[in-house]
PDB file of C-alpha atoms in Angstrom:
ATOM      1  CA  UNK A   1      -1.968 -12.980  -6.731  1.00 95.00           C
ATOM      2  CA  UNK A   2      -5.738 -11.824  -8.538  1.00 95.00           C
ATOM      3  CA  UNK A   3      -8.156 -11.574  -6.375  1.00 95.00           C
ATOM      4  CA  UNK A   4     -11.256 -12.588  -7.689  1.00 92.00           C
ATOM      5  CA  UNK A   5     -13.510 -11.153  -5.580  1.00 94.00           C
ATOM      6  CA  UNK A   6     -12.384  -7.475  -5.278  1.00 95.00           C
ATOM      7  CA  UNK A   7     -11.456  -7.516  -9.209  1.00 95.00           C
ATOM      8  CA  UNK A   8     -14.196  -6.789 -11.942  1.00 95.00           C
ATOM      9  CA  UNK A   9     -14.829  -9.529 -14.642  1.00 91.00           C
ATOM     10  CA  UNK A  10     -12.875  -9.065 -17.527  1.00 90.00           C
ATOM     11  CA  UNK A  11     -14.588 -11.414 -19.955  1.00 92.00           C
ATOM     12  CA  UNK A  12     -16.696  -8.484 -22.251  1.00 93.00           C
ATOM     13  CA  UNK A  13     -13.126  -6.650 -22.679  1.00 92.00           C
ATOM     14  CA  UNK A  14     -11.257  -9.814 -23.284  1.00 90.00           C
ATOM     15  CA  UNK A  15     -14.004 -10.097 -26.045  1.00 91.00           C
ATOM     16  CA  UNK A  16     -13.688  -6.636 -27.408  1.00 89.00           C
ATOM     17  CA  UNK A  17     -10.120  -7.158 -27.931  1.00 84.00           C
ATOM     18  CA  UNK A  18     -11.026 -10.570 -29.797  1.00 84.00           C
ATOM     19  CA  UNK A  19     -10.053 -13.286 -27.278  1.00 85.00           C
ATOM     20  CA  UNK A  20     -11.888 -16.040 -28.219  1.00 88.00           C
ATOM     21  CA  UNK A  21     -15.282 -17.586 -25.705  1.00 90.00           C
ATOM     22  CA  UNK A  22     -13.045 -20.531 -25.148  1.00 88.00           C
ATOM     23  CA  UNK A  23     -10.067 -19.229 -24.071  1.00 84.00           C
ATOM     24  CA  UNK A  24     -11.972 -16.166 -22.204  1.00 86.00           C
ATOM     25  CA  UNK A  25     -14.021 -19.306 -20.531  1.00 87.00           C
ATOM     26  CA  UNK A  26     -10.638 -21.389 -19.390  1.00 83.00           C
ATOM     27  CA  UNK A  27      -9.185 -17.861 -17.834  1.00 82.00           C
ATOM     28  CA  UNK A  28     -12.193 -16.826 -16.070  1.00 82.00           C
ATOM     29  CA  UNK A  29     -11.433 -17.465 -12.446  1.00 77.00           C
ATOM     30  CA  UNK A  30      -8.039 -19.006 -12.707  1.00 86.00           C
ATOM     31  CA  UNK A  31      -5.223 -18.307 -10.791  1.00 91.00           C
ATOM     32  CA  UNK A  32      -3.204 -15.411 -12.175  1.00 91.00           C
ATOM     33  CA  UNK A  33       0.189 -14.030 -10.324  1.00 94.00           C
ATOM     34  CA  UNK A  34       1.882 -10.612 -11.478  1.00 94.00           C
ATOM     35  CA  UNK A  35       6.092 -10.509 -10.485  1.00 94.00           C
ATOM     36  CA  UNK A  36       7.224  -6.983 -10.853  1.00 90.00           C
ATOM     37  CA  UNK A  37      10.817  -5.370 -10.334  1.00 90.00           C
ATOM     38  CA  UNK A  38      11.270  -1.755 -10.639  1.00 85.00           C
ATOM     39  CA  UNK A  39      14.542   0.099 -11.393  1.00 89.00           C
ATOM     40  CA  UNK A  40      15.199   3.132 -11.508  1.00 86.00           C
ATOM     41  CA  UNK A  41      13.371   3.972 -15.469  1.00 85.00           C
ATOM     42  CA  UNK A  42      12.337   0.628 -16.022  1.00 86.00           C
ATOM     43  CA  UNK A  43       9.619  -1.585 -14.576  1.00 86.00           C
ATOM     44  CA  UNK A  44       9.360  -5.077 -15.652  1.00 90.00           C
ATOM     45  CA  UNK A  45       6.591  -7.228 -15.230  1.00 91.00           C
ATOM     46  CA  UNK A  46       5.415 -10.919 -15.514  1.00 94.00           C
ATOM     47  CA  UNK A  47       2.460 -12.282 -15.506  1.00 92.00           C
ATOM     48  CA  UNK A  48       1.685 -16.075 -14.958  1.00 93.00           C
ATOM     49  CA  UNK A  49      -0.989 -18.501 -15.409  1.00 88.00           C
ATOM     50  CA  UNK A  50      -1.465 -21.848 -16.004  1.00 86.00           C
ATOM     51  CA  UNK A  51      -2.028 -21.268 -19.779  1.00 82.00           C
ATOM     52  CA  UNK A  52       0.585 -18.702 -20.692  1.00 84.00           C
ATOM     53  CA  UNK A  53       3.646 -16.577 -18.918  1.00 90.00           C
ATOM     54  CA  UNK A  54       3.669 -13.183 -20.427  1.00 87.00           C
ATOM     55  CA  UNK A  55       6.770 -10.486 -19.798  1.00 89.00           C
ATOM     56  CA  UNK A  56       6.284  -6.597 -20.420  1.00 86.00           C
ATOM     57  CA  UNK A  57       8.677  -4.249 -20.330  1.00 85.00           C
ATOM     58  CA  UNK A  58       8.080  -0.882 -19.137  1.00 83.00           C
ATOM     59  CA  UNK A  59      10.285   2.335 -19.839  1.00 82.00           C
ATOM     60  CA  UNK A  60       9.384   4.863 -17.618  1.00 83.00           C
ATOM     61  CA  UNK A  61      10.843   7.857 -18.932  1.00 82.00           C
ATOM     62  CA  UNK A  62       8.298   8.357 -21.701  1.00 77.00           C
ATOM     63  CA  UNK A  63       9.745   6.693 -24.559  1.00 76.00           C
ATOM     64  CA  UNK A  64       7.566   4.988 -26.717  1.00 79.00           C
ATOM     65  CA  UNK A  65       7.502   1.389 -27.931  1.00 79.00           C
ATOM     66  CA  UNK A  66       6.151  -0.769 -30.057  1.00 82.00           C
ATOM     67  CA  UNK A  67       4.631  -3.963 -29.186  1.00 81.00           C
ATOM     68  CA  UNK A  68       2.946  -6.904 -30.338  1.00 79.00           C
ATOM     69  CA  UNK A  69      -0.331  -7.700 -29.299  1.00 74.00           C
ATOM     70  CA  UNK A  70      -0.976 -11.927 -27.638  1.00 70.00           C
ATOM     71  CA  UNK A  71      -3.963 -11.936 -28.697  1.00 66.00           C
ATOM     72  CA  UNK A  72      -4.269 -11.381 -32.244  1.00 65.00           C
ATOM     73  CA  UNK A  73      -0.611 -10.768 -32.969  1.00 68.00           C
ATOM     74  CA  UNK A  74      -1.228  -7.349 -34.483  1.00 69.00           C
ATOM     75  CA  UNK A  75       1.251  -4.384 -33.372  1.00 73.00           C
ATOM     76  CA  UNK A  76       0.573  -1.411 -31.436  1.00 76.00           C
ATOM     77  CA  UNK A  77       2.378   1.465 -30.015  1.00 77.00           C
ATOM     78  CA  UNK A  78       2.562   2.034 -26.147  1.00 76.00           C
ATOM     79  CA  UNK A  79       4.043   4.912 -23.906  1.00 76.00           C
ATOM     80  CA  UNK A  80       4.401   4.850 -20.296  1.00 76.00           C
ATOM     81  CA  UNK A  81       4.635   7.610 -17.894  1.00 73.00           C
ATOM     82  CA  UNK A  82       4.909   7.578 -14.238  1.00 70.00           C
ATOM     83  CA  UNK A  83       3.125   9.612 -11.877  1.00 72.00           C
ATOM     84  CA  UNK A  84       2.569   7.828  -8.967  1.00 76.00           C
ATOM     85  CA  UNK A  85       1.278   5.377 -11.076  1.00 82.00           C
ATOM     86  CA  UNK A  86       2.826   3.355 -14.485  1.00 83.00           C
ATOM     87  CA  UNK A  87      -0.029   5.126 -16.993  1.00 85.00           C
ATOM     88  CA  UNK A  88      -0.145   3.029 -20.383  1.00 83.00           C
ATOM     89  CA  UNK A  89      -1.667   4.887 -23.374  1.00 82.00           C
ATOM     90  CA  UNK A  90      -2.166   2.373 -26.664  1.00 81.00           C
ATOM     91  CA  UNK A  91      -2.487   3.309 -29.688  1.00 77.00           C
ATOM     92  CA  UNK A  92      -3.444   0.503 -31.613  1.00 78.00           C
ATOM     93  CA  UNK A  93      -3.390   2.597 -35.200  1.00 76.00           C
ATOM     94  CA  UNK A  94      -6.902   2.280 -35.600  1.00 76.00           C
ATOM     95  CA  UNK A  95      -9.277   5.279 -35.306  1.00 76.00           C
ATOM     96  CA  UNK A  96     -11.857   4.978 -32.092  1.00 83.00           C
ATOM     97  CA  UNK A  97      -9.421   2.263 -30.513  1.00 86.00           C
ATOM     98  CA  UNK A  98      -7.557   3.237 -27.827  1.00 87.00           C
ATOM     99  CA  UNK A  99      -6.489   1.909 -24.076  1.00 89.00           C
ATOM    100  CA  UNK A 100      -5.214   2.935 -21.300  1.00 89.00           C
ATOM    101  CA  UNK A 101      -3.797   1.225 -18.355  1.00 89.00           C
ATOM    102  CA  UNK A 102      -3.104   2.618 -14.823  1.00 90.00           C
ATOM    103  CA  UNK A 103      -0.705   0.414 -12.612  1.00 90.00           C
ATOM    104  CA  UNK A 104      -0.155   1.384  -8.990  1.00 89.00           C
ATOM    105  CA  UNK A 105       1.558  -0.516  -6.134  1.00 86.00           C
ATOM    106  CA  UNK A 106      -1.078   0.524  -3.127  1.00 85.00           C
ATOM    107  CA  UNK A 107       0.728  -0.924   0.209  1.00 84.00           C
ATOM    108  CA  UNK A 108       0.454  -4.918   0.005  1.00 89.00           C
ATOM    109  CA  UNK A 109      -1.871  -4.273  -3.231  1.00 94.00           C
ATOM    110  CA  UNK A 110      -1.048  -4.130  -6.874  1.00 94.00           C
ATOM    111  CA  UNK A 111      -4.244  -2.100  -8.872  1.00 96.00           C
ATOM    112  CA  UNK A 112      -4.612  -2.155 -12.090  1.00 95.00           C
ATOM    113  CA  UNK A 113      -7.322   0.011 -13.990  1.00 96.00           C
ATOM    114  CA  UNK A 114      -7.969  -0.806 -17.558  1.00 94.00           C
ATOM    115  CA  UNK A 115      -9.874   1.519 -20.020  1.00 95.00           C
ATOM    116  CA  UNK A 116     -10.709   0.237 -23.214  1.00 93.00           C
ATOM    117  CA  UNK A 117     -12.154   2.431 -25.698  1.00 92.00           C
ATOM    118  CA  UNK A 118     -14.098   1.221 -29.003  1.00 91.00           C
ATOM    119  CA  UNK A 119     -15.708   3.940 -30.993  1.00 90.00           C
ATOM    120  CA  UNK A 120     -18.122   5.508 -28.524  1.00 92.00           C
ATOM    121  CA  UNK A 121     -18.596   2.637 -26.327  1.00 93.00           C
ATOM    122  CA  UNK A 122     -15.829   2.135 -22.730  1.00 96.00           C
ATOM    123  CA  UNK A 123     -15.215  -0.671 -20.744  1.00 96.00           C
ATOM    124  CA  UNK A 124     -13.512  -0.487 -17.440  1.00 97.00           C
ATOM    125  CA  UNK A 125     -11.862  -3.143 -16.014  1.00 97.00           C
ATOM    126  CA  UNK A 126     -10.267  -2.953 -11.963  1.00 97.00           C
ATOM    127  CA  UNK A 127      -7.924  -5.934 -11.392  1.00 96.00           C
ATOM    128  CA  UNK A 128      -6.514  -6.329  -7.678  1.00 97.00           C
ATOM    129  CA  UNK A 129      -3.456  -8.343  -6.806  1.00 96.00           C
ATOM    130  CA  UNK A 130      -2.457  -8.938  -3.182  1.00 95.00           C
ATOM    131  CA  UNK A 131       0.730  -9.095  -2.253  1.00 90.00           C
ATOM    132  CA  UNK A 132       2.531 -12.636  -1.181  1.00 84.00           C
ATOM    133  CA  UNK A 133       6.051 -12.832   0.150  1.00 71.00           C
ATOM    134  CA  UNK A 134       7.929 -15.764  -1.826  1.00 62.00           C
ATOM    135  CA  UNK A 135      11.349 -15.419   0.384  1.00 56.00           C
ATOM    136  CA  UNK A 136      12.117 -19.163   1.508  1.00 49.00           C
ATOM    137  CA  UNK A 137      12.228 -19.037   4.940  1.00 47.00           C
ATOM    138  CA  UNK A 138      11.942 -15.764   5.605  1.00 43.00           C
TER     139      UNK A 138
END
């Protein structure tokens, strides 16, 4: 589960990537979960809020994919490497644009570093998620 207070705000990158002030405004400070299952080359991960449930999927070996963006629906290519981390590099086709996303699992902590740049200008983003145990009774 986020939380809020050891995360940065995200609403200037959610802008930069063209989220628009209302829907940045209804995320800001809402409860967001991240379920991830590793195996062997692939990692899969959801993501879940009240608004949306978004899955990624996560080849580990290098390969490349292609992708299409939530927010504006445009695609963009992504490859993941892992070295002690899930590294994201995205190339979204257009020159100065590019993002990268660092994924570790840190003990009961899921980090997240997000690097967004546009032209000469880079936002950093750190979300933390800490670590519930769902098991029903157990």
């Amino acid at each position: 589960v986020l939380d809020h207070k050891a995360s940065d705000p995200n609403d200037e990158m959610m802008a930069a990537l063209g989220v628009p002030w209302v829907a940045r405004r209804a995320i800001r400070g809402t409860k967001r979960t991240v379920h991830i299952e590793h195996d062997g080359d692939v990692w899969d991960e959801t993501t879940v809020t009240k608004f949306r449930t978004m899955e990624d999927h996560f080849d580990l070996s290098g390969g490349s994919l292609v992708k299409i963006s939530p927010v504006d629906k445009s695609s963009y290519t992504t490859t993941t490497i892992q070295s002690g981390s899930v590294v994201t590099a995205v190339d979204f086709g257009s020159e100065g644009k590019s993002q990268v996303i660092t994924r570790r699992l840190d003990g009961a902590r899921y980090v997240v570093l997000n690097e967004l740049r546009i032209g000469s200008r880079v936002l950093k983003v750190r979300s933390v998620f800490n670590r519930i145990d769902e098991r029903v009774g157990g």
